[in-house]
Amino acid sequence: MRTSRLSRETAQLFTSSVSPLIDSSIGRTTRNALKTFSHGTPTALKEKEHDQVTSDSREETSLDHSSCSVSGDIEDASTPLTSISTVDSERSVSRKRKRGGDNALTSNQSSSRVQRLRTPTKVSALKQTVKPSPRRSARKNVQVKAEVELEPELADNFKEEGSDADSIPASLDTPRSKAKPKVPARKVVAEDGSVTIHPPSNWSEVYSIIKEMREANPTAPVDTMGCEDLFWRSSPPREKRYHTLTALMLSSQTKDTVTAAAMQRLHKELVEDSKSVSEKQSTTQGPSQLTIGNVIACEPSHLDSLIQKVGFHNNKTKYIKAAAIILRDQYNSEIPSTIEGLISLPGVGPKMAYLCMSAAWGIDEGIGVDVHVHRITNLWGWHKTKSPEETRAWLEGWLPKDKWHDINKMLVGLGQTVCLPVGRRCGECWLSGKGLCKSEIRGLKAKVKVEKKATIKQEDG
C-alpha cells in the first residue's frame, strides 16, 4: 500500500531511535528488488547506489544517536526531522533512472540481430511433391513434381558448395517452351451474307504431328480390329460391304475387341448345322456365312447368342434382322449408296452412315465423329461443342475434304492409347512440351517399362 511522505519520515525516525545500530539500507528490499528486475539495473550501478545509501544512512544514524535518547519517545526525536528529510530526498534522487535506459540493446547487439534476420536461409529441397487435384483422382500413382525456380544468386551458392549439377532444377538451364496462341474455329459473315468458318490456329501442325505419331506406332485396337477391317477376305465386294455395315451396327457402345470377336462368330457359326465344320476351318478358308439370306433364315435366339457379348445385343439382334429384310426387298440385297438410304435402316445413325459410305463405297460425304473425336478436338481447343453432331458440323466447315477419311481412325487410336478418357498420358504424346495442346498436363513423364531378364543357372554335371 502507498503511504505519505510524513508517515515514511515518522516511521524511519521511530526505527532509528529504537535501534540505531541497524543499517537503514536494507529497508524496502521488496520494492528495490522489483525495480531492479523490471529495469535491469547493472551490477556497477547497484554497488554505487548501495555505497551512497550506506554512507547517507550512517551519517543519519550518527545524528540521530547524538540527539535522541534511548527511551524511544517520539516527541524527543523531533529535532533531526529536517536532516532526515534531506537524506531521503537525496536517496530518491539517486534512485531515479530513465526507464529502459539500462535495458536497451547496444548497437552491436542490435546490428547483429538485424544482420541475422536479413541473412537468407539455405534451401534444402529443390523439388516439391504436389498432390493430384480432385479432377485427377483417378491417377492415384501419378505424382506431379513442380520445380522451384531459384534466383541466380542462390543457384551460384549451390554450385559453390559443391553440389551436383543434377540437383539444380532444369528450369535454370533449359526454359520451358512458351504456349502458342490457340484461337478456336470461328464463323465470319461476309457482306453478301455468306458464312465461312475459319480454321483454328496451328491445326495443320497438330494434325501432322499426331499423324506421324500414329503411323510410327500403330498399336491401337482400331488399327487391326476396326469396322472397315472386319470383312471376310474371300467374299465378293457386295458381301464385304454388308459385312462393314453389320460391324458398324455392332460397334455402337462396344469395344473393338468385342466387336471383332462377335463378327468372327457370325462369319463361322451363323448357320447352325455347320458349327462343327467351321471349327476345323481356319479364318481365311471357305466362304463367309454372314450373308443377307442366312441372317433372314437364322433364328433370333441363335443370332442373339452369337452377339451376346456386345452392348445392347437384344436390340441389335432385332435391328440386324429387320435391316436384312429391307435390303432384300428394297435394295436388291445391296446396301444403300446414299446417306439418306443408310440412315433409313433401323439401328443406323449419322455417324455409322458417314463411316459406312467412306469405308464401303469410298465416298467421303461427311466425317464420322464419335466420342473420341468429339473429346480430343475440344481438348485441343479447336472448338467448344457439346455434342458429336455439333463437332461434325464445325469440322466439316473448315477441315480439308481429303482428311475426312483419316481423321476418325487417327483420333480414335489416339484416344485408345495415349489421350485416354481417364488418366491421360500427356508425357507419351508427341505434342508434349510444344505448347500446342490446350489441355496438356505439364509434369507428366512417359513411363518406361524395364523388362527383367531371368537368368537360369545351369548346374554343372
CSV table of C-alpha atoms in Angstrom, one decimal:
chain,number,residue,atom,x,y,z
A,1,MET,CA,0.0,0.0,0.0
A,2,ARG,CA,1.3,3.5,-0.8
A,3,THR,CA,2.0,5.8,2.2
A,4,SER,CA,2.5,9.6,2.5
A,5,ARG,CA,5.9,11.2,2.9
A,6,LEU,CA,5.2,12.3,6.5
A,7,SER,CA,4.4,8.7,7.5
A,8,ARG,CA,7.6,7.4,6.0
A,9,GLU,CA,9.6,10.0,7.8
A,10,THR,CA,7.9,9.3,11.1
A,11,ALA,CA,8.4,5.5,10.8
A,12,GLN,CA,12.1,6.0,9.9
A,13,LEU,CA,12.6,8.3,12.9
A,14,PHE,CA,11.0,5.9,15.2
A,15,THR,CA,13.1,3.0,13.9
A,16,SER,CA,16.3,4.9,14.2
A,17,SER,CA,15.5,5.9,17.7
A,18,VAL,CA,14.7,2.3,18.8
A,19,SER,CA,17.5,0.5,17.1
A,20,PRO,CA,20.2,3.0,15.9
A,21,LEU,CA,22.6,0.2,15.1
A,22,ILE,CA,20.5,-1.3,12.4
A,23,ASP,CA,21.6,-0.4,8.9
A,24,SER,CA,18.8,1.6,7.2
A,25,SER,CA,19.9,0.5,3.7
A,26,ILE,CA,18.1,-2.8,4.0
A,27,GLY,CA,14.7,-1.1,4.0
A,28,ARG,CA,12.3,-1.5,1.2
A,29,THR,CA,14.1,-4.5,-0.2
A,30,THR,CA,11.0,-5.7,-2.0
A,31,ARG,CA,10.5,-2.5,-3.9
A,32,ASN,CA,14.2,-2.3,-4.8
A,33,ALA,CA,14.2,-5.9,-6.0
A,34,LEU,CA,11.1,-5.3,-8.2
A,35,LYS,CA,12.6,-2.1,-9.6
A,36,THR,CA,15.9,-3.9,-10.4
A,37,PHE,CA,14.0,-6.8,-12.0
A,38,SER,CA,11.9,-4.5,-14.2
A,39,HIS,CA,14.6,-2.1,-15.3
A,40,GLY,CA,17.6,-4.4,-15.4
A,41,THR,CA,19.9,-2.3,-13.2
A,42,PRO,CA,23.6,-3.1,-13.9
A,43,THR,CA,25.8,-4.5,-11.1
A,44,ALA,CA,28.1,-1.5,-11.1
A,45,LEU,CA,25.2,0.9,-10.7
A,46,LYS,CA,23.8,-1.3,-7.9
A,47,GLU,CA,27.1,-1.2,-5.9
A,48,LYS,CA,27.4,2.6,-6.4
A,49,GLU,CA,23.9,3.2,-5.2
A,50,HIS,CA,24.4,0.8,-2.3
A,51,ASP,CA,27.6,2.6,-1.1
A,52,GLN,CA,25.9,6.0,-1.4
A,53,VAL,CA,22.8,4.9,0.6
A,54,THR,CA,25.0,3.2,3.2
A,55,SER,CA,27.1,6.4,3.8
A,56,ASP,CA,24.0,8.5,4.0
A,57,SER,CA,22.3,6.2,6.4
A,58,ARG,CA,25.5,6.2,8.6
A,59,GLU,CA,25.5,9.9,8.8
A,60,GLU,CA,21.9,9.9,9.6
A,61,THR,CA,22.4,7.3,12.3
A,62,SER,CA,25.1,9.3,13.9
A,63,LEU,CA,23.0,12.4,14.1
A,64,ASP,CA,20.0,10.6,15.5
A,65,HIS,CA,22.2,8.8,18.1
A,66,SER,CA,23.7,12.1,19.4
A,67,SER,CA,20.4,13.9,19.7
A,68,CYS,CA,18.0,11.2,20.7
A,69,SER,CA,17.6,9.4,24.0
A,70,VAL,CA,17.3,5.6,24.5
A,71,SER,CA,13.8,5.9,25.9
A,72,GLY,CA,12.3,5.8,22.4
A,73,ASP,CA,9.8,8.7,22.9
A,74,ILE,CA,8.7,10.0,19.6
A,75,GLU,CA,8.4,13.6,20.8
A,76,ASP,CA,12.1,13.6,21.9
A,77,ALA,CA,13.3,12.8,18.4
A,78,SER,CA,11.6,15.7,16.6
A,79,THR,CA,14.8,17.8,16.1
A,80,PRO,CA,16.6,15.8,13.4
A,81,LEU,CA,13.5,15.8,11.2
A,82,THR,CA,15.0,18.2,8.7
A,83,SER,CA,18.2,16.2,8.2
A,84,ILE,CA,16.2,13.0,7.7
A,85,SER,CA,14.0,14.6,5.1
A,86,THR,CA,17.1,15.9,3.3
A,87,VAL,CA,18.7,12.5,3.2
A,88,ASP,CA,15.6,10.8,2.0
A,89,SER,CA,15.2,13.3,-0.9
A,90,GLU,CA,18.8,12.7,-1.9
A,91,ARG,CA,18.2,9.0,-1.8
A,92,SER,CA,15.1,9.2,-4.0
A,93,VAL,CA,17.0,11.4,-6.5
A,94,SER,CA,19.9,8.9,-6.7
A,95,ARG,CA,17.4,6.1,-7.4
A,96,LYS,CA,15.7,7.8,-10.3
A,97,ARG,CA,16.7,6.4,-13.7
A,98,LYS,CA,15.4,6.6,-17.2
A,99,ARG,CA,13.0,3.8,-17.9
A,100,GLY,CA,14.6,1.3,-20.4
A,101,GLY,CA,17.9,3.1,-20.5
A,102,ASP,CA,19.9,0.3,-19.0
A,103,ASN,CA,17.9,-2.4,-20.6
A,104,ALA,CA,18.2,-1.2,-24.2
A,105,LEU,CA,20.2,-3.2,-26.7
A,106,THR,CA,23.6,-2.0,-27.5
A,107,SER,CA,24.4,-1.0,-31.1
A,108,ASN,CA,26.5,-4.1,-31.6
A,109,GLN,CA,23.8,-6.4,-30.4
A,110,SER,CA,21.0,-4.7,-32.4
A,111,SER,CA,23.1,-4.7,-35.6
A,112,SER,CA,24.0,-8.4,-35.2
A,113,ARG,CA,20.4,-9.3,-34.7
A,114,VAL,CA,19.2,-7.4,-37.8
A,115,GLN,CA,22.0,-8.9,-39.8
A,116,ARG,CA,21.0,-12.4,-38.6
A,117,LEU,CA,17.4,-11.8,-39.6
A,118,ARG,CA,18.3,-10.5,-43.1
A,119,THR,CA,20.6,-13.4,-43.8
A,120,PRO,CA,18.9,-15.7,-46.3
A,121,THR,CA,18.5,-19.3,-45.2
A,122,LYS,CA,19.7,-22.1,-47.5
A,123,VAL,CA,17.1,-24.1,-49.4
A,124,SER,CA,17.4,-27.7,-48.6
A,125,ALA,CA,15.0,-29.2,-51.1
A,126,LEU,CA,14.8,-28.2,-54.8
A,127,LYS,CA,11.6,-30.2,-55.6
A,128,GLN,CA,8.3,-30.3,-54.1
A,129,THR,CA,5.7,-33.1,-54.4
A,130,VAL,CA,2.2,-31.8,-55.4
A,131,LYS,CA,-0.8,-33.9,-54.6
A,132,PRO,CA,-3.2,-34.5,-57.6
A,133,SER,CA,-6.2,-32.4,-57.8
A,134,PRO,CA,-9.7,-34.0,-57.4
A,135,ARG,CA,-10.1,-33.9,-61.2
A,136,ARG,CA,-7.1,-36.2,-61.5
A,137,SER,CA,-8.0,-38.5,-58.6
A,138,ALA,CA,-8.2,-41.5,-61.0
A,139,ARG,CA,-4.4,-41.3,-61.4
A,140,LYS,CA,-3.5,-42.4,-57.9
A,141,ASN,CA,0.0,-43.4,-58.7
A,142,VAL,CA,1.0,-40.2,-60.6
A,143,GLN,CA,3.0,-37.6,-58.7
A,144,VAL,CA,3.3,-34.2,-60.3
A,145,LYS,CA,6.7,-32.7,-59.5
A,146,ALA,CA,6.8,-28.9,-59.6
A,147,GLU,CA,10.2,-27.4,-59.9
A,148,VAL,CA,11.1,-24.4,-57.7
A,149,GLU,CA,12.9,-21.8,-59.7
A,150,LEU,CA,15.8,-20.3,-57.8
A,151,GLU,CA,17.3,-16.9,-58.1
A,152,PRO,CA,20.8,-16.7,-59.8
A,153,GLU,CA,22.5,-15.9,-56.6
A,154,LEU,CA,21.1,-19.0,-54.8
A,155,ALA,CA,22.0,-21.1,-57.8
A,156,ASP,CA,25.6,-19.9,-57.6
A,157,ASN,CA,25.6,-20.8,-53.9
A,158,PHE,CA,24.6,-24.4,-54.7
A,159,LYS,CA,27.4,-24.6,-57.2
A,160,GLU,CA,30.0,-23.1,-54.9
A,161,GLU,CA,29.1,-25.6,-52.2
A,162,GLY,CA,30.0,-28.5,-54.5
A,163,SER,CA,26.5,-29.9,-55.2
A,164,ASP,CA,25.9,-31.9,-58.3
A,165,ALA,CA,24.6,-30.3,-61.4
A,166,ASP,CA,21.6,-32.7,-61.4
A,167,SER,CA,20.4,-31.2,-58.1
A,168,ILE,CA,19.7,-27.8,-59.8
A,169,PRO,CA,16.3,-27.6,-61.4
A,170,ALA,CA,16.2,-27.9,-65.2
A,171,SER,CA,14.3,-24.7,-65.4
A,172,LEU,CA,17.5,-22.8,-64.7
A,173,ASP,CA,19.2,-24.3,-67.7
A,174,THR,CA,16.5,-25.0,-70.3
A,175,PRO,CA,13.4,-22.8,-70.0
A,176,ARG,CA,10.1,-24.3,-70.8
A,177,SER,CA,8.7,-23.6,-74.3
A,178,LYS,CA,6.0,-20.9,-74.3
A,179,ALA,CA,2.5,-21.9,-75.2
A,180,LYS,CA,1.5,-20.9,-78.7
A,181,PRO,CA,-1.7,-18.8,-79.3
A,182,LYS,CA,-4.8,-21.1,-79.6
A,183,VAL,CA,-7.6,-19.4,-81.5
A,184,PRO,CA,-10.6,-21.8,-82.0
A,185,ALA,CA,-12.5,-22.1,-85.2
A,186,ARG,CA,-14.8,-19.2,-85.8
A,187,LYS,CA,-17.6,-18.1,-88.2
A,188,VAL,CA,-17.2,-15.0,-90.3
A,189,VAL,CA,-20.1,-13.4,-92.0
A,190,ALA,CA,-19.3,-11.7,-95.3
A,191,GLU,CA,-21.0,-8.6,-96.8
A,192,ASP,CA,-23.3,-10.7,-99.0
A,193,GLY,CA,-24.5,-12.7,-96.0
A,194,SER,CA,-22.4,-15.8,-96.7
A,195,VAL,CA,-20.9,-17.6,-93.7
A,196,THR,CA,-17.4,-19.0,-93.7
A,197,ILE,CA,-15.7,-20.9,-90.9
A,198,HIS,CA,-12.1,-20.0,-90.3
A,199,PRO,CA,-9.9,-22.9,-89.1
A,200,PRO,CA,-8.3,-22.9,-85.6
A,201,SER,CA,-4.7,-21.7,-85.2
A,202,ASN,CA,-1.9,-24.3,-85.6
A,203,TRP,CA,-4.3,-27.0,-86.6
A,204,SER,CA,-2.1,-28.2,-89.5
A,205,GLU,CA,0.9,-28.6,-87.3
A,206,VAL,CA,-1.1,-30.6,-84.7
A,207,TYR,CA,-2.6,-32.8,-87.4
A,208,SER,CA,0.8,-33.6,-89.0
A,209,ILE,CA,2.4,-34.4,-85.6
A,210,ILE,CA,-0.4,-36.7,-84.5
A,211,LYS,CA,-0.5,-38.4,-87.9
A,212,GLU,CA,3.3,-39.1,-87.8
A,213,MET,CA,2.9,-40.4,-84.2
A,214,ARG,CA,0.1,-42.8,-85.1
A,215,GLU,CA,2.0,-44.1,-88.1
A,216,ALA,CA,5.1,-44.7,-86.1
A,217,ASN,CA,3.3,-46.9,-83.5
A,218,PRO,CA,0.0,-48.4,-84.9
A,219,THR,CA,-0.8,-50.5,-81.8
A,220,ALA,CA,-4.3,-49.3,-81.1
A,221,PRO,CA,-7.2,-51.8,-81.3
A,222,VAL,CA,-8.8,-49.7,-84.1
A,223,ASP,CA,-5.7,-50.3,-86.3
A,224,THR,CA,-6.3,-54.0,-86.6
A,225,MET,CA,-9.9,-54.5,-85.4
A,226,GLY,CA,-11.7,-51.5,-86.9
A,227,CYS,CA,-15.0,-51.9,-88.5
A,228,GLU,CA,-13.5,-51.4,-92.0
A,229,ASP,CA,-11.2,-54.3,-91.5
A,230,LEU,CA,-13.7,-56.9,-90.2
A,231,PHE,CA,-15.0,-58.1,-93.6
A,232,TRP,CA,-14.2,-61.6,-94.9
A,233,ARG,CA,-11.2,-61.6,-97.2
A,234,SER,CA,-12.5,-64.1,-99.8
A,235,SER,CA,-16.0,-62.7,-100.1
A,236,PRO,CA,-17.3,-60.7,-103.1
A,237,PRO,CA,-17.4,-56.9,-102.9
A,238,ARG,CA,-21.2,-56.9,-102.3
A,239,GLU,CA,-20.9,-59.1,-99.2
A,240,LYS,CA,-17.9,-57.2,-98.0
A,241,ARG,CA,-19.9,-54.0,-97.9
A,242,TYR,CA,-22.6,-55.8,-96.0
A,243,HIS,CA,-20.0,-57.0,-93.5
A,244,THR,CA,-18.9,-53.5,-93.0
A,245,LEU,CA,-22.4,-52.3,-92.3
A,246,THR,CA,-23.0,-55.2,-89.8
A,247,ALA,CA,-19.8,-54.4,-88.0
A,248,LEU,CA,-20.8,-50.8,-87.6
A,249,MET,CA,-24.1,-51.7,-86.2
A,250,LEU,CA,-22.5,-54.0,-83.6
A,251,SER,CA,-19.8,-51.4,-82.7
A,252,SER,CA,-22.2,-49.0,-81.0
A,253,GLN,CA,-21.4,-48.8,-77.3
A,254,THR,CA,-18.9,-51.7,-77.7
A,255,LYS,CA,-15.2,-52.1,-77.7
A,256,ASP,CA,-13.4,-53.0,-80.8
A,257,THR,CA,-12.1,-56.3,-79.4
A,258,VAL,CA,-15.6,-57.5,-78.5
A,259,THR,CA,-16.9,-56.4,-81.9
A,260,ALA,CA,-14.2,-58.3,-83.7
A,261,ALA,CA,-14.9,-61.5,-81.7
A,262,ALA,CA,-18.6,-61.2,-82.5
A,263,MET,CA,-18.0,-60.7,-86.2
A,264,GLN,CA,-15.8,-63.8,-86.2
A,265,ARG,CA,-18.6,-65.9,-84.8
A,266,LEU,CA,-21.0,-64.6,-87.3
A,267,HIS,CA,-18.7,-65.5,-90.2
A,268,LYS,CA,-18.2,-69.0,-89.0
A,269,GLU,CA,-21.3,-70.0,-86.9
A,270,LEU,CA,-24.3,-68.3,-88.3
A,271,VAL,CA,-25.6,-71.5,-89.9
A,272,GLU,CA,-26.3,-73.9,-87.0
A,273,ASP,CA,-25.6,-77.1,-88.9
A,274,SER,CA,-22.1,-76.0,-90.0
A,275,LYS,CA,-20.8,-75.2,-86.5
A,276,SER,CA,-18.7,-78.4,-86.1
A,277,VAL,CA,-17.4,-78.0,-89.6
A,278,SER,CA,-16.4,-74.3,-89.1
A,279,GLU,CA,-14.3,-75.2,-86.1
A,280,LYS,CA,-12.0,-77.2,-88.3
A,281,GLN,CA,-11.6,-74.4,-90.8
A,282,SER,CA,-9.2,-71.5,-90.5
A,283,THR,CA,-10.3,-67.9,-90.6
A,284,THR,CA,-9.2,-67.5,-94.2
A,285,GLN,CA,-10.5,-70.7,-95.7
A,286,GLY,CA,-14.0,-71.2,-97.1
A,287,PRO,CA,-16.8,-68.6,-97.7
A,288,SER,CA,-18.3,-66.5,-95.0
A,289,GLN,CA,-21.7,-67.5,-93.6
A,290,LEU,CA,-22.6,-63.8,-92.9
A,291,THR,CA,-25.0,-63.1,-95.8
A,292,ILE,CA,-28.4,-61.4,-96.0
A,293,GLY,CA,-30.1,-64.7,-96.8
A,294,ASN,CA,-28.6,-66.5,-93.9
A,295,VAL,CA,-29.4,-63.7,-91.5
A,296,ILE,CA,-33.1,-63.8,-92.5
A,297,ALA,CA,-33.2,-67.6,-92.2
A,298,CYS,CA,-31.4,-67.6,-88.8
A,299,GLU,CA,-33.4,-67.8,-85.6
A,300,PRO,CA,-33.4,-64.7,-83.5
A,301,SER,CA,-32.3,-66.7,-80.4
A,302,HIS,CA,-29.3,-68.2,-82.2
A,303,LEU,CA,-28.3,-64.8,-83.7
A,304,ASP,CA,-28.6,-63.2,-80.2
A,305,SER,CA,-26.4,-66.0,-78.7
A,306,LEU,CA,-23.6,-65.2,-81.2
A,307,ILE,CA,-23.5,-61.4,-80.4
A,308,GLN,CA,-24.5,-61.6,-76.7
A,309,LYS,CA,-21.1,-60.1,-75.7
A,310,VAL,CA,-21.8,-56.7,-77.4
A,311,GLY,CA,-23.7,-53.9,-75.8
A,312,PHE,CA,-27.5,-53.9,-76.2
A,313,HIS,CA,-27.4,-57.2,-78.0
A,314,ASN,CA,-31.1,-57.7,-77.8
A,315,ASN,CA,-31.9,-54.6,-79.7
A,316,LYS,CA,-29.1,-55.1,-82.2
A,317,THR,CA,-30.5,-58.6,-83.0
A,318,LYS,CA,-33.8,-57.0,-84.0
A,319,TYR,CA,-32.1,-54.3,-86.0
A,320,ILE,CA,-29.9,-56.7,-87.9
A,321,LYS,CA,-32.9,-59.0,-88.8
A,322,ALA,CA,-35.1,-56.0,-89.8
A,323,ALA,CA,-32.3,-54.4,-91.9
A,324,ALA,CA,-31.6,-57.6,-93.8
A,325,ILE,CA,-35.3,-57.8,-94.8
A,326,ILE,CA,-35.3,-54.2,-96.0
A,327,LEU,CA,-32.1,-54.7,-98.0
A,328,ARG,CA,-33.5,-57.8,-99.7
A,329,ASP,CA,-36.8,-56.2,-100.6
A,330,GLN,CA,-35.9,-52.6,-101.4
A,331,TYR,CA,-32.2,-52.6,-102.4
A,332,ASN,CA,-31.8,-56.0,-104.2
A,333,SER,CA,-29.6,-57.4,-101.4
A,334,GLU,CA,-27.2,-54.4,-101.5
A,335,ILE,CA,-26.6,-51.7,-99.0
A,336,PRO,CA,-27.7,-48.1,-99.9
A,337,SER,CA,-25.2,-45.8,-101.5
A,338,THR,CA,-26.5,-42.6,-100.0
A,339,ILE,CA,-26.6,-41.1,-96.6
A,340,GLU,CA,-30.4,-40.9,-96.6
A,341,GLY,CA,-30.8,-44.6,-97.5
A,342,LEU,CA,-28.4,-45.7,-94.8
A,343,ILE,CA,-30.0,-43.6,-92.1
A,344,SER,CA,-33.4,-45.1,-93.0
A,345,LEU,CA,-32.2,-48.5,-91.9
A,346,PRO,CA,-33.1,-49.4,-88.3
A,347,GLY,CA,-30.1,-49.0,-85.8
A,348,VAL,CA,-28.1,-46.8,-88.2
A,349,GLY,CA,-27.3,-43.2,-87.2
A,350,PRO,CA,-25.4,-40.4,-88.9
A,351,LYS,CA,-22.0,-41.5,-87.7
A,352,MET,CA,-22.4,-45.0,-88.9
A,353,ALA,CA,-23.8,-43.7,-92.2
A,354,TYR,CA,-20.8,-41.5,-92.9
A,355,LEU,CA,-18.3,-44.2,-91.9
A,356,CYS,CA,-20.0,-46.8,-94.0
A,357,MET,CA,-20.0,-44.5,-97.0
A,358,SER,CA,-16.3,-43.9,-96.6
A,359,ALA,CA,-15.3,-47.5,-95.8
A,360,ALA,CA,-17.7,-49.4,-98.1
A,361,TRP,CA,-18.2,-47.1,-101.0
A,362,GLY,CA,-15.1,-44.9,-100.8
A,363,ILE,CA,-17.2,-41.8,-100.8
A,364,ASP,CA,-16.5,-39.1,-98.2
A,365,GLU,CA,-19.7,-37.2,-97.8
A,366,GLY,CA,-19.1,-36.3,-94.1
A,367,ILE,CA,-16.9,-37.0,-91.1
A,368,GLY,CA,-17.8,-39.8,-88.7
A,369,VAL,CA,-17.5,-38.2,-85.2
A,370,ASP,CA,-17.6,-40.5,-82.2
A,371,VAL,CA,-16.8,-39.8,-78.6
A,372,HIS,CA,-13.0,-39.8,-79.1
A,373,VAL,CA,-13.1,-37.3,-82.0
A,374,HIS,CA,-15.5,-35.1,-80.1
A,375,ARG,CA,-13.5,-35.2,-76.9
A,376,ILE,CA,-10.0,-34.7,-78.3
A,377,THR,CA,-10.8,-31.9,-80.6
A,378,ASN,CA,-12.3,-30.0,-77.7
A,379,LEU,CA,-9.2,-30.7,-75.6
A,380,TRP,CA,-7.0,-29.2,-78.3
A,381,GLY,CA,-9.2,-26.1,-78.3
A,382,TRP,CA,-10.3,-26.4,-81.9
A,383,HIS,CA,-13.9,-25.5,-80.9
A,384,LYS,CA,-16.3,-25.6,-78.0
A,385,THR,CA,-19.1,-28.0,-78.8
A,386,LYS,CA,-21.5,-30.0,-76.6
A,387,SER,CA,-22.4,-33.0,-78.9
A,388,PRO,CA,-20.7,-35.1,-81.6
A,389,GLU,CA,-23.1,-33.8,-84.2
A,390,GLU,CA,-22.2,-30.2,-83.4
A,391,THR,CA,-18.5,-31.2,-83.6
A,392,ARG,CA,-19.1,-32.8,-87.1
A,393,ALA,CA,-20.7,-29.6,-88.4
A,394,TRP,CA,-17.8,-27.5,-87.3
A,395,LEU,CA,-15.1,-29.9,-88.6
A,396,GLU,CA,-16.8,-30.1,-92.0
A,397,GLY,CA,-16.8,-26.4,-92.2
A,398,TRP,CA,-13.0,-25.9,-92.3
A,399,LEU,CA,-11.2,-29.2,-92.4
A,400,PRO,CA,-10.0,-30.1,-96.0
A,401,LYS,CA,-12.0,-32.9,-97.5
A,402,ASP,CA,-9.0,-35.1,-98.2
A,403,LYS,CA,-8.6,-35.5,-94.4
A,404,TRP,CA,-12.2,-36.5,-93.7
A,405,HIS,CA,-11.5,-40.2,-94.1
A,406,ASP,CA,-8.3,-40.4,-91.9
A,407,ILE,CA,-9.2,-38.2,-89.0
A,408,ASN,CA,-11.7,-40.7,-87.4
A,409,LYS,CA,-9.3,-43.6,-87.3
A,410,MET,CA,-6.4,-41.3,-86.3
A,411,LEU,CA,-8.1,-39.7,-83.3
A,412,VAL,CA,-9.8,-42.9,-82.2
A,413,GLY,CA,-6.5,-44.7,-82.0
A,414,LEU,CA,-5.0,-41.7,-80.1
A,415,GLY,CA,-7.9,-41.9,-77.6
A,416,GLN,CA,-7.4,-45.6,-77.1
A,417,THR,CA,-3.7,-45.5,-76.4
A,418,VAL,CA,-2.5,-42.0,-75.1
A,419,CYS,CA,-5.2,-39.5,-74.7
A,420,LEU,CA,-7.4,-41.7,-72.6
A,421,PRO,CA,-10.8,-40.5,-71.2
A,422,VAL,CA,-9.4,-41.1,-67.7
A,423,GLY,CA,-5.7,-40.7,-66.9
A,424,ARG,CA,-4.3,-39.0,-70.0
A,425,ARG,CA,-0.7,-39.9,-70.7
A,426,CYS,CA,0.5,-36.5,-71.8
A,427,GLY,CA,4.1,-37.5,-71.3
A,428,GLU,CA,3.9,-40.0,-74.1
A,429,CYS,CA,2.2,-37.6,-76.6
A,430,TRP,CA,4.4,-36.0,-79.2
A,431,LEU,CA,2.6,-32.7,-78.6
A,432,SER,CA,4.0,-32.6,-75.1
A,433,GLY,CA,6.2,-29.6,-74.5
A,434,LYS,CA,5.5,-27.9,-77.8
A,435,GLY,CA,2.7,-25.6,-76.4
A,436,LEU,CA,0.2,-26.8,-79.0
A,437,CYS,CA,-2.3,-28.7,-76.7
A,438,LYS,CA,-4.5,-26.5,-74.7
A,439,SER,CA,-5.2,-29.2,-72.1
A,440,GLU,CA,-1.7,-30.6,-71.7
A,441,ILE,CA,-0.9,-31.7,-68.1
A,442,ARG,CA,2.6,-30.4,-67.5
A,443,GLY,CA,5.0,-32.5,-65.4
A,444,LEU,CA,3.8,-36.0,-66.5
A,445,LYS,CA,6.7,-38.1,-67.8
A,446,ALA,CA,6.5,-41.1,-70.0
A,447,LYS,CA,6.7,-44.4,-68.2
A,448,VAL,CA,9.4,-46.7,-69.5
A,449,LYS,CA,8.9,-50.3,-68.9
A,450,VAL,CA,12.0,-52.2,-68.0
A,451,GLU,CA,11.9,-55.9,-68.7
A,452,LYS,CA,13.8,-58.0,-66.3
A,453,LYS,CA,15.5,-61.0,-67.9
A,454,ALA,CA,15.5,-64.1,-65.8
A,455,THR,CA,18.9,-65.8,-65.6
A,456,ILE,CA,18.8,-69.5,-65.4
A,457,LYS,CA,21.7,-71.1,-63.6
A,458,GLN,CA,22.8,-74.3,-65.1
A,459,GLU,CA,24.1,-76.9,-62.7
A,460,ASP,CA,27.4,-78.5,-63.5
A,461,GLY,CA,27.3,-82.2,-64.1
